């Protein structure tokens, strides 16, 4: 497992380097952003472009880019959106909002999704199972931004339970009730699809396990259906369900790009879209590396987690 993990990490670094290089070259091939004349930050940005080798070959520029990151953690300054501000500091200030929204979404989705999946599996081929399965199929097919608009219309406009947009912090923490409650519409919008995904996965796995031979053996030994389900069936289902949590977390991270924009969440998702629309290349590069790294790390964690959940599984083994 250690050897397999080391190989995967090395492969991840190579993949990350290739993706970063491709994005960097494609971005530098675009025309540079025109800087406003007379602004005090303009000479600073021009001097930085000179130091970063904007007039040199692309591979030389990429080498300077990597050197600045590894030696000084310098991702440059914003050319347009936040003119003259440090990109890394801006990213650090917006990351907490994105992480809180995504973590709340996954924490809400796990118990609800698994619980509904267990209920559907135990009530197989009944109206409960058919209802849950149909709703799951419908919810999985609908994009998260559609739920965002429905929540804004019914819960915010019609019922007035939540504000349309997230409350600005203005010196308050995310635990402040007004700020926290204003995040809930974004959290719920991201959770619907993930709940449906967990429900479908749990129902499929548990239904298969409940009809297996070792479950019949457990029942013949005197265990009740509930005891056999909790002690044996759910434990075997976790081999598939627990790694799916990491995959769904990445799915939420991707979906939050649009959701953050809709609800004005001051996170990196909205910043990423703004950097694309505004052609702020330094912000775009930092966030591209961030999302790529998270996706690659999640894949490694999912693969390695199989071996820890079930000792019979050993990744990288030749046997």
Coordinates of C-alpha atoms in Angstrom, one line a residue, residues 39-259:
X39 CA -3.0 54.2 -12.1
X40 CA -0.3 53.9 -9.3
X41 CA -0.4 50.1 -9.6
X42 CA 0.3 50.1 -13.4
X43 CA 4.1 50.6 -13.1
X44 CA 4.2 47.9 -10.5
X45 CA 2.4 45.4 -12.7
X46 CA 4.5 46.3 -15.7
X47 CA 7.7 45.7 -13.7
X48 CA 6.3 42.4 -12.5
X49 CA 5.5 41.3 -16.0
X50 CA 9.1 42.1 -17.0
X51 CA 10.4 40.1 -14.0
X52 CA 8.2 37.2 -14.9
X53 CA 9.6 37.2 -18.4
X54 CA 6.6 38.1 -20.5
X55 CA 8.9 38.9 -23.4
X56 CA 10.7 35.5 -23.2
X57 CA 9.7 32.0 -24.6
X58 CA 6.8 30.3 -23.0
X59 CA 8.8 27.5 -21.4
X60 CA 11.2 30.1 -19.9
X61 CA 8.2 31.9 -18.5
X62 CA 6.8 28.7 -17.1
X63 CA 10.1 28.0 -15.4
X64 CA 10.0 31.5 -13.8
X65 CA 6.4 30.9 -12.8
X66 CA 7.3 27.6 -11.0
X67 CA 10.4 29.2 -9.4
X68 CA 8.4 32.0 -7.9
X69 CA 5.8 29.6 -6.5
X70 CA 8.2 27.2 -4.9
X71 CA 10.6 29.7 -3.6
X72 CA 8.4 32.7 -2.6
X73 CA 4.8 31.4 -2.9
X74 CA 4.3 34.3 -5.3
X75 CA 1.3 33.8 -7.7
X76 CA 1.5 37.4 -8.9
X77 CA -1.0 40.2 -8.5
X78 CA -4.4 40.8 -10.0
X79 CA -4.4 42.5 -13.4
X80 CA -8.0 43.5 -13.6
X81 CA -10.6 42.3 -11.0
X82 CA -8.7 43.4 -7.9
X83 CA -6.1 45.6 -9.5
X84 CA -2.7 45.4 -7.9
X85 CA -3.8 43.0 -5.0
X86 CA -1.8 39.9 -4.2
X87 CA -3.5 36.8 -5.7
X88 CA -2.5 34.3 -3.0
X89 CA -3.8 36.6 -0.2
X90 CA -7.1 37.1 -2.0
X91 CA -7.5 33.3 -2.5
X92 CA -6.8 32.7 1.2
X93 CA -9.4 35.2 2.2
X94 CA -12.1 33.6 0.0
X95 CA -11.3 30.0 0.6
X96 CA -13.2 29.7 4.0
X97 CA -16.5 30.6 2.5
X98 CA -16.3 27.9 -0.2
X99 CA -15.1 25.2 2.3
X100 CA -17.8 26.0 4.8
X101 CA -20.6 25.8 2.2
X102 CA -19.2 22.6 0.7
X103 CA -18.6 20.9 4.1
X104 CA -22.1 21.8 5.3
X105 CA -23.5 20.4 2.1
X106 CA -21.7 17.0 2.4
X107 CA -22.5 16.8 6.2
X108 CA -26.2 17.3 5.4
X109 CA -26.2 14.9 2.5
X110 CA -24.5 11.9 4.1
X111 CA -27.1 11.0 6.8
X112 CA -30.1 11.9 4.7
X113 CA -28.8 10.0 1.6
X114 CA -27.7 6.9 3.5
X115 CA -30.8 6.9 5.6
X116 CA -33.1 7.1 2.6
X117 CA -31.1 4.4 0.8
X118 CA -31.4 2.0 3.7
X119 CA -35.1 2.6 4.0
X120 CA -35.6 2.0 0.3
X121 CA -33.5 -1.2 0.4
X122 CA -35.4 -2.6 3.5
X123 CA -38.7 -1.8 1.8
X124 CA -37.7 -3.3 -1.6
X125 CA -40.5 -3.5 -4.2
X126 CA -42.9 -1.6 -2.0
X127 CA -44.5 1.9 -2.6
X128 CA -41.7 3.3 -0.4
X129 CA -39.0 1.9 -2.6
X130 CA -40.7 3.0 -5.8
X131 CA -41.3 6.5 -4.5
X132 CA -37.7 7.0 -3.3
X133 CA -36.2 5.5 -6.4
X134 CA -38.4 7.7 -8.7
X135 CA -37.6 10.9 -6.8
X136 CA -33.9 9.9 -6.7
X137 CA -33.9 9.5 -10.5
X138 CA -35.6 12.9 -11.0
X139 CA -33.3 14.8 -8.6
X140 CA -30.1 13.3 -10.1
X141 CA -31.2 14.4 -13.5
X142 CA -31.7 18.1 -12.5
X143 CA -28.7 20.5 -12.3
X144 CA -28.0 22.1 -8.9
X145 CA -28.7 25.6 -10.3
X146 CA -32.3 24.7 -11.0
X147 CA -32.7 23.8 -7.3
X148 CA -31.1 27.2 -6.5
X149 CA -33.8 29.1 -8.5
X150 CA -36.6 27.0 -7.0
X151 CA -35.3 27.7 -3.5
X152 CA -35.0 31.4 -4.2
X153 CA -38.5 31.5 -5.5
X154 CA -40.3 29.4 -2.9
X155 CA -38.3 29.8 0.3
X156 CA -37.0 33.3 -0.3
X157 CA -39.6 35.1 -2.3
X158 CA -42.9 33.3 -1.5
X159 CA -42.2 32.2 2.2
X160 CA -39.5 34.7 3.1
X161 CA -37.6 32.2 5.2
X162 CA -34.2 33.1 3.8
X163 CA -32.6 36.1 2.0
X164 CA -32.0 35.9 -1.7
X165 CA -28.3 36.4 -1.3
X166 CA -25.7 35.7 1.3
X167 CA -25.2 38.3 4.0
X168 CA -21.9 40.2 3.7
X169 CA -19.6 39.4 6.6
X170 CA -18.7 43.0 7.5
X171 CA -16.5 41.9 10.4
X172 CA -18.9 39.1 11.5
X173 CA -18.0 35.4 11.6
X174 CA -19.6 32.6 9.7
X175 CA -21.2 31.4 13.0
X176 CA -23.3 34.6 13.2
X177 CA -26.9 33.5 12.8
X178 CA -27.8 36.0 10.0
X179 CA -24.7 35.0 8.0
X180 CA -25.1 31.3 8.7
X181 CA -28.8 31.3 7.8
X182 CA -28.1 33.2 4.6
X183 CA -25.8 30.4 3.5
X184 CA -28.4 27.7 3.9
X185 CA -30.1 28.2 0.5
X186 CA -26.7 27.6 -1.2
X187 CA -26.1 24.6 1.0
X188 CA -29.5 23.1 0.2
X189 CA -29.0 23.7 -3.5
X190 CA -25.8 21.7 -3.5
X191 CA -27.2 19.0 -1.3
X192 CA -30.2 17.7 -3.3
X193 CA -28.1 16.0 -6.0
X194 CA -25.6 14.5 -3.5
X195 CA -28.5 13.2 -1.3
X196 CA -29.9 11.5 -4.4
X197 CA -26.5 10.0 -5.3
X198 CA -26.0 8.6 -1.8
X199 CA -29.5 7.2 -1.8
X200 CA -29.1 5.4 -5.1
X201 CA -25.7 4.0 -4.1
X202 CA -26.8 2.8 -0.7
X203 CA -30.0 1.3 -2.0
X204 CA -28.2 -0.6 -4.8
X205 CA -25.4 -2.0 -2.5
X206 CA -27.6 -2.9 0.4
X207 CA -30.2 -4.6 -1.7
X208 CA -27.5 -6.8 -3.2
X209 CA -26.0 -7.6 0.2
X210 CA -29.3 -8.4 1.9
X211 CA -29.9 -11.2 -0.6
X212 CA -26.4 -12.7 -0.3
X213 CA -25.7 -16.1 1.3
X214 CA -23.8 -14.8 4.3
X215 CA -26.9 -12.8 5.3
X216 CA -29.0 -15.9 5.1
X217 CA -26.4 -17.6 7.3
X218 CA -26.6 -14.8 9.8
X219 CA -30.3 -15.1 10.0
X220 CA -30.2 -18.9 10.6
X221 CA -27.8 -18.3 13.5
X222 CA -30.6 -16.4 15.3
X223 CA -29.9 -12.8 14.4
X224 CA -32.9 -10.6 13.8
X225 CA -33.2 -8.8 10.5
X226 CA -32.2 -5.5 12.1
X227 CA -29.2 -7.1 13.9
X228 CA -28.0 -8.8 10.7
X229 CA -28.4 -5.6 8.7
X230 CA -26.5 -3.4 11.2
X231 CA -23.7 -5.8 12.0
X232 CA -23.1 -7.3 8.6
X233 CA -24.9 -5.7 5.7
X234 CA -24.1 -2.1 6.4
X235 CA -20.5 -2.9 7.2
X236 CA -20.1 -4.5 3.7
X237 CA -21.9 -1.6 2.0
X238 CA -19.4 0.9 3.6
X239 CA -16.7 -0.4 1.2
X240 CA -18.5 1.4 -1.6
X241 CA -20.3 4.2 0.3
X242 CA -17.4 5.7 2.2
X243 CA -15.1 6.2 -0.8
X244 CA -18.2 7.7 -2.6
X245 CA -18.1 10.5 0.0
X246 CA -14.8 11.8 -1.4
X247 CA -16.1 11.7 -4.9
X248 CA -19.3 13.5 -4.0
X249 CA -17.3 16.2 -2.2
X250 CA -15.4 16.9 -5.5
X251 CA -18.7 17.0 -7.3
X252 CA -20.0 19.6 -4.8
X253 CA -16.8 21.6 -5.3
X254 CA -17.5 21.7 -9.0
X255 CA -21.1 22.5 -8.6
X256 CA -20.5 25.3 -6.2
X257 CA -18.9 27.4 -9.0
X258 CA -22.3 28.3 -10.3
X259 CA -24.1 28.2 -6.9

